[in-house]
């Protein structure tokens, strides 16, 4: 989120932002996008917008009562409840420090000068079963499968469909939920479940104490809140017990005694690890070009695209978009070339034109700040690793360690430092970007 914000600020300063047609993001980058697009024509007044976002990130954040009210709203207003709702209200709010209730259709009515936003995620079943198209995108106009080409109007995403027609309308997802959907890195059941359950338990223990301190023991809601958290803690312990081969029966009795309403739904979702579940808008349609699994499913699960490829190449490579230049700002943890190499592999499998990606062996541990990959008929790809030998010197590993994936909200100093480092990658290479743009224009002319 912070890395993209610093990059956008510098793109604006060097006069390149108004040349960008699409802004596509994965995971935390979508959190930045959601913040930017709250503001009418944000790209024309980016310094003021940036200052407002940074001030919010340094602020006190969302109260528990506000977050809990949001959770209840999610629970009550739609048919399908999942851990993504809990993640949005109770976790994402602690990082982004707001409950953004705008919708994409509302936002786009305010935009006329900004890049077209593309928020990306993946279809969990397609990823795990290796069938169909896992790449899913949401824009102000439509939601659907990037490579397959099957879409529905964005305001109807999540509604129940039958043979291509809306059977039961559901509310349009808001931006807080969208950020949780795109930033749900814990959602994949193939990850280390024991590690995840322990993280949830640690979070709940900390959050329970914070909640009771904030609301007070005498508050009329305190007893059920306390019991609700105990249920969730017991369920976390129960799953850890099973994974460690211990008898969970005592915890099972405790859970059954205390379960109520929302808490029961959360527990069910935790037990089955249900994230991002929505009605399948392709249900019972007849189309030979759509995989049978998508036509038969009544519901699909969506999750963080970073679990498959931590960069949104699939969305920008849609043939209808006719892209000539991709600026890949890579904020991934670990191998800074994994995403661009993964994109090349994906394109070979999908018969998309993409340049060959060759990385000098000496750059694997000490990446530079600017790479250009070109191929006949393929889009030019500029790849910029966040931490590199130019902006970090010989302290690359120190910077990576400081900004590891699993940590709490950044301090004001960390936000400032990261924005500066990310911004250097733009200012140091602005002339090279212009050179590549001119080369493409020359070829087209």
Short mmCIF file of N, CA and C in Angstrom, two decimals, residues 155-250:
data_model
loop_
_atom_site.label_atom_id
_atom_site.label_comp_id
_atom_site.label_asym_id
_atom_site.label_seq_id
_atom_site.Cartn_x
_atom_site.Cartn_y
_atom_site.Cartn_z
N UNK A 155 -22.12 -4.06 -10.21
CA UNK A 155 -23.13 -3.89 -9.17
C UNK A 155 -23.89 -5.19 -8.90
N UNK A 156 -23.81 -6.15 -9.83
CA UNK A 156 -24.49 -7.44 -9.65
C UNK A 156 -23.55 -8.54 -9.18
N UNK A 157 -22.26 -8.25 -9.04
CA UNK A 157 -21.34 -9.27 -8.55
C UNK A 157 -21.73 -9.64 -7.11
N UNK A 158 -21.92 -10.93 -6.88
CA UNK A 158 -22.37 -11.41 -5.58
C UNK A 158 -23.84 -11.74 -5.54
N UNK A 159 -24.62 -11.24 -6.51
CA UNK A 159 -26.04 -11.58 -6.57
C UNK A 159 -26.20 -13.01 -7.06
N UNK A 160 -27.35 -13.60 -6.76
CA UNK A 160 -27.61 -14.98 -7.18
C UNK A 160 -28.15 -14.98 -8.60
N UNK A 161 -27.51 -15.79 -9.46
CA UNK A 161 -27.90 -15.87 -10.87
C UNK A 161 -28.41 -17.26 -11.21
N UNK A 162 -29.26 -17.31 -12.20
CA UNK A 162 -29.73 -18.58 -12.75
C UNK A 162 -29.84 -18.40 -14.26
N UNK A 163 -29.02 -19.14 -15.01
CA UNK A 163 -29.03 -19.10 -16.48
C UNK A 163 -28.85 -17.68 -17.01
N UNK A 164 -27.99 -16.93 -16.35
CA UNK A 164 -27.63 -15.60 -16.86
C UNK A 164 -28.50 -14.46 -16.39
N UNK A 165 -29.53 -14.75 -15.59
CA UNK A 165 -30.41 -13.70 -15.08
C UNK A 165 -30.34 -13.64 -13.57
N UNK A 166 -30.50 -12.43 -13.03
CA UNK A 166 -30.46 -12.27 -11.58
C UNK A 166 -31.67 -12.93 -10.95
N UNK A 167 -31.42 -13.85 -10.06
CA UNK A 167 -32.48 -14.56 -9.35
C UNK A 167 -32.79 -13.90 -8.01
N UNK A 168 -31.73 -13.44 -7.32
CA UNK A 168 -31.90 -12.76 -6.04
C UNK A 168 -30.80 -11.71 -5.90
N UNK A 169 -31.22 -10.47 -5.84
CA UNK A 169 -30.26 -9.36 -5.78
C UNK A 169 -29.59 -9.30 -4.41
N UNK A 170 -28.27 -9.03 -4.42
CA UNK A 170 -27.50 -8.80 -3.21
C UNK A 170 -26.89 -7.40 -3.29
N UNK A 171 -26.58 -6.77 -2.15
CA UNK A 171 -26.00 -5.41 -2.21
C UNK A 171 -24.64 -5.42 -2.89
N UNK A 172 -24.34 -4.34 -3.59
CA UNK A 172 -23.02 -4.22 -4.22
C UNK A 172 -21.95 -4.19 -3.13
N UNK A 173 -20.84 -4.88 -3.35
CA UNK A 173 -19.77 -4.89 -2.36
C UNK A 173 -19.19 -3.49 -2.21
N UNK A 174 -18.79 -3.14 -0.99
CA UNK A 174 -18.17 -1.84 -0.78
C UNK A 174 -16.65 -1.97 -0.81
N UNK A 175 -15.96 -0.83 -0.70
CA UNK A 175 -14.52 -0.82 -0.89
C UNK A 175 -13.78 -1.47 0.27
N UNK A 176 -14.35 -1.44 1.47
CA UNK A 176 -13.70 -2.14 2.58
C UNK A 176 -13.70 -3.64 2.31
N UNK A 177 -14.83 -4.18 1.89
CA UNK A 177 -14.90 -5.60 1.58
C UNK A 177 -13.99 -5.95 0.40
N UNK A 178 -13.95 -5.07 -0.60
CA UNK A 178 -13.09 -5.33 -1.77
C UNK A 178 -11.63 -5.40 -1.35
N UNK A 179 -11.22 -4.52 -0.44
CA UNK A 179 -9.84 -4.58 0.04
C UNK A 179 -9.56 -5.88 0.78
N UNK A 180 -10.54 -6.36 1.54
CA UNK A 180 -10.37 -7.63 2.24
C UNK A 180 -10.32 -8.79 1.26
N UNK A 181 -11.12 -8.72 0.22
CA UNK A 181 -11.16 -9.76 -0.80
C UNK A 181 -9.82 -9.84 -1.53
N UNK A 182 -9.32 -8.68 -1.92
CA UNK A 182 -8.03 -8.64 -2.64
C UNK A 182 -6.85 -8.90 -1.72
N UNK A 183 -6.99 -8.58 -0.44
CA UNK A 183 -5.88 -8.71 0.51
C UNK A 183 -6.10 -9.80 1.53
N UNK A 184 -6.56 -10.98 1.07
CA UNK A 184 -6.85 -12.09 1.98
C UNK A 184 -5.79 -13.18 1.83
N UNK A 185 -4.56 -12.85 2.15
CA UNK A 185 -3.45 -13.79 1.93
C UNK A 185 -3.55 -15.05 2.77
N UNK A 186 -4.37 -15.04 3.82
CA UNK A 186 -4.52 -16.23 4.66
C UNK A 186 -5.59 -17.19 4.16
N UNK A 187 -6.22 -16.86 3.05
CA UNK A 187 -7.42 -17.58 2.65
C UNK A 187 -7.18 -18.96 2.05
N UNK A 188 -6.00 -19.26 1.61
CA UNK A 188 -5.76 -20.51 0.89
C UNK A 188 -5.51 -21.66 1.85
N UNK A 189 -6.34 -22.69 1.77
CA UNK A 189 -6.22 -23.84 2.65
C UNK A 189 -4.97 -24.66 2.43
N UNK A 190 -4.22 -24.38 1.36
CA UNK A 190 -2.99 -25.12 1.12
C UNK A 190 -1.82 -24.55 1.92
N UNK A 191 -2.04 -23.41 2.57
CA UNK A 191 -0.99 -22.83 3.39
C UNK A 191 -0.87 -23.59 4.71
N UNK A 192 0.05 -23.17 5.57
CA UNK A 192 0.27 -23.85 6.84
C UNK A 192 -0.85 -23.52 7.82
N UNK A 193 -1.82 -24.42 7.94
CA UNK A 193 -3.01 -24.15 8.76
C UNK A 193 -2.67 -23.94 10.22
N UNK A 194 -1.75 -24.72 10.74
CA UNK A 194 -1.39 -24.57 12.15
C UNK A 194 -0.85 -23.17 12.42
N UNK A 195 -0.02 -22.69 11.53
CA UNK A 195 0.54 -21.35 11.66
C UNK A 195 -0.58 -20.31 11.63
N UNK A 196 -1.52 -20.48 10.71
CA UNK A 196 -2.61 -19.53 10.57
C UNK A 196 -3.50 -19.51 11.81
N UNK A 197 -3.85 -20.71 12.30
CA UNK A 197 -4.70 -20.77 13.49
C UNK A 197 -4.02 -20.11 14.69
N UNK A 198 -2.71 -20.31 14.83
CA UNK A 198 -1.99 -19.69 15.93
C UNK A 198 -2.01 -18.17 15.80
N UNK A 199 -1.87 -17.69 14.56
CA UNK A 199 -1.94 -16.24 14.33
C UNK A 199 -3.31 -15.69 14.71
N UNK A 200 -4.37 -16.43 14.34
CA UNK A 200 -5.72 -15.99 14.69
C UNK A 200 -5.90 -15.96 16.21
N UNK A 201 -5.39 -16.99 16.88
CA UNK A 201 -5.50 -17.04 18.34
C UNK A 201 -4.76 -15.86 18.98
N UNK A 202 -3.54 -15.60 18.51
CA UNK A 202 -2.78 -14.47 19.05
C UNK A 202 -3.51 -13.16 18.83
N UNK A 203 -4.08 -13.01 17.62
CA UNK A 203 -4.82 -11.79 17.31
C UNK A 203 -6.04 -11.63 18.20
N UNK A 204 -6.80 -12.72 18.36
CA UNK A 204 -8.01 -12.65 19.17
C UNK A 204 -7.71 -12.34 20.63
N UNK A 205 -6.63 -12.92 21.15
CA UNK A 205 -6.26 -12.65 22.54
C UNK A 205 -5.95 -11.18 22.74
N UNK A 206 -5.18 -10.62 21.80
CA UNK A 206 -4.82 -9.20 21.89
C UNK A 206 -6.06 -8.33 21.70
N UNK A 207 -6.89 -8.69 20.70
CA UNK A 207 -8.04 -7.86 20.37
C UNK A 207 -9.10 -7.91 21.47
N UNK A 208 -9.24 -9.07 22.11
CA UNK A 208 -10.21 -9.19 23.20
C UNK A 208 -9.87 -8.24 24.34
N UNK A 209 -8.59 -8.20 24.73
CA UNK A 209 -8.17 -7.31 25.80
C UNK A 209 -8.42 -5.85 25.42
N UNK A 210 -8.07 -5.51 24.17
CA UNK A 210 -8.26 -4.14 23.71
C UNK A 210 -9.74 -3.77 23.73
N UNK A 211 -10.60 -4.70 23.32
CA UNK A 211 -12.04 -4.46 23.27
C UNK A 211 -12.61 -4.19 24.65
N UNK A 212 -12.28 -5.04 25.61
CA UNK A 212 -12.82 -4.88 26.95
C UNK A 212 -12.29 -3.63 27.63
N UNK A 213 -11.04 -3.28 27.34
CA UNK A 213 -10.49 -2.03 27.88
C UNK A 213 -11.25 -0.84 27.33
N UNK A 214 -11.58 -0.91 26.03
CA UNK A 214 -12.24 0.21 25.38
C UNK A 214 -13.69 0.35 25.81
N UNK A 215 -14.41 -0.78 25.91
CA UNK A 215 -15.83 -0.74 26.21
C UNK A 215 -16.13 -0.69 27.70
N UNK A 216 -15.23 -1.24 28.49
CA UNK A 216 -15.43 -1.25 29.93
C UNK A 216 -16.22 -2.45 30.38
N UNK A 217 -15.84 -3.01 31.52
CA UNK A 217 -16.51 -4.21 32.02
C UNK A 217 -17.98 -3.97 32.35
N UNK A 218 -18.36 -2.71 32.64
CA UNK A 218 -19.74 -2.43 33.02
C UNK A 218 -20.64 -2.18 31.83
N UNK A 219 -20.04 -2.12 30.62
CA UNK A 219 -20.85 -1.88 29.43
C UNK A 219 -21.79 -3.07 29.23
N UNK A 220 -23.05 -2.82 28.87
CA UNK A 220 -24.01 -3.93 28.73
C UNK A 220 -23.60 -4.97 27.69
N UNK A 221 -22.75 -4.59 26.73
CA UNK A 221 -22.32 -5.55 25.71
C UNK A 221 -21.12 -6.37 26.14
N UNK A 222 -20.51 -6.03 27.26
CA UNK A 222 -19.27 -6.70 27.65
C UNK A 222 -19.38 -8.20 27.82
N UNK A 223 -20.38 -8.73 28.58
CA UNK A 223 -20.43 -10.19 28.77
C UNK A 223 -20.50 -10.98 27.46
N UNK A 224 -21.45 -10.66 26.51
CA UNK A 224 -21.47 -11.44 25.28
C UNK A 224 -20.22 -11.28 24.45
N UNK A 225 -19.63 -10.07 24.43
CA UNK A 225 -18.38 -9.88 23.70
C UNK A 225 -17.30 -10.77 24.26
N UNK A 226 -17.18 -10.79 25.59
CA UNK A 226 -16.17 -11.62 26.24
C UNK A 226 -16.37 -13.09 25.87
N UNK A 227 -17.62 -13.55 25.93
CA UNK A 227 -17.92 -14.94 25.61
C UNK A 227 -17.65 -15.24 24.14
N UNK A 228 -17.98 -14.29 23.27
CA UNK A 228 -17.75 -14.50 21.85
C UNK A 228 -16.28 -14.72 21.55
N UNK A 229 -15.45 -13.89 22.15
CA UNK A 229 -14.02 -14.05 21.93
C UNK A 229 -13.51 -15.37 22.51
N UNK A 230 -14.08 -15.79 23.63
CA UNK A 230 -13.66 -17.06 24.21
C UNK A 230 -14.00 -18.23 23.27
N UNK A 231 -15.16 -18.14 22.62
CA UNK A 231 -15.53 -19.16 21.66
C UNK A 231 -14.51 -19.24 20.52
N UNK A 232 -14.16 -18.07 19.98
CA UNK A 232 -13.20 -18.05 18.88
C UNK A 232 -11.84 -18.57 19.32
N UNK A 233 -11.43 -18.21 20.53
CA UNK A 233 -10.16 -18.72 21.05
C UNK A 233 -10.23 -20.24 21.22
N UNK A 234 -11.35 -20.73 21.73
CA UNK A 234 -11.50 -22.18 21.90
C UNK A 234 -11.46 -22.89 20.56
N UNK A 235 -12.09 -22.28 19.54
CA UNK A 235 -12.09 -22.92 18.24
C UNK A 235 -10.67 -22.95 17.65
N UNK A 236 -9.93 -21.86 17.85
CA UNK A 236 -8.53 -21.86 17.40
C UNK A 236 -7.75 -22.95 18.10
N UNK A 237 -7.92 -23.04 19.42
CA UNK A 237 -7.24 -24.10 20.18
C UNK A 237 -7.67 -25.49 19.71
N UNK A 238 -8.94 -25.62 19.38
CA UNK A 238 -9.46 -26.91 18.94
C UNK A 238 -8.77 -27.36 17.65
N UNK A 239 -8.63 -26.44 16.69
CA UNK A 239 -7.98 -26.79 15.43
C UNK A 239 -6.50 -27.08 15.62
N UNK A 240 -5.85 -26.30 16.49
CA UNK A 240 -4.44 -26.56 16.79
C UNK A 240 -4.28 -27.93 17.43
N UNK A 241 -5.22 -28.29 18.32
CA UNK A 241 -5.18 -29.60 18.97
C UNK A 241 -5.26 -30.73 17.96
N UNK A 242 -6.19 -30.59 17.02
CA UNK A 242 -6.34 -31.62 15.99
C UNK A 242 -5.07 -31.75 15.15
N UNK A 243 -4.51 -30.61 14.78
CA UNK A 243 -3.28 -30.62 13.97
C UNK A 243 -2.11 -31.23 14.73
N UNK A 244 -2.14 -31.12 16.06
CA UNK A 244 -1.07 -31.69 16.88
C UNK A 244 -1.40 -33.08 17.40
N UNK A 245 -2.57 -33.60 17.02
CA UNK A 245 -2.94 -34.95 17.42
C UNK A 245 -3.48 -35.07 18.82
N UNK A 246 -3.97 -33.97 19.43
CA UNK A 246 -4.52 -34.01 20.78
C UNK A 246 -6.05 -34.06 20.73
N UNK A 247 -6.67 -34.55 21.81
CA UNK A 247 -8.11 -34.69 21.91
C UNK A 247 -8.77 -33.32 22.10
N UNK A 248 -9.65 -32.89 21.18
CA UNK A 248 -10.27 -31.56 21.29
C UNK A 248 -11.65 -31.57 21.93
N UNK A 249 -12.09 -32.70 22.49
CA UNK A 249 -13.49 -32.84 22.92
C UNK A 249 -13.90 -31.84 23.99
N UNK A 250 -13.01 -31.53 24.93
CA UNK A 250 -13.36 -30.57 25.98
C UNK A 250 -13.65 -29.20 25.38
#
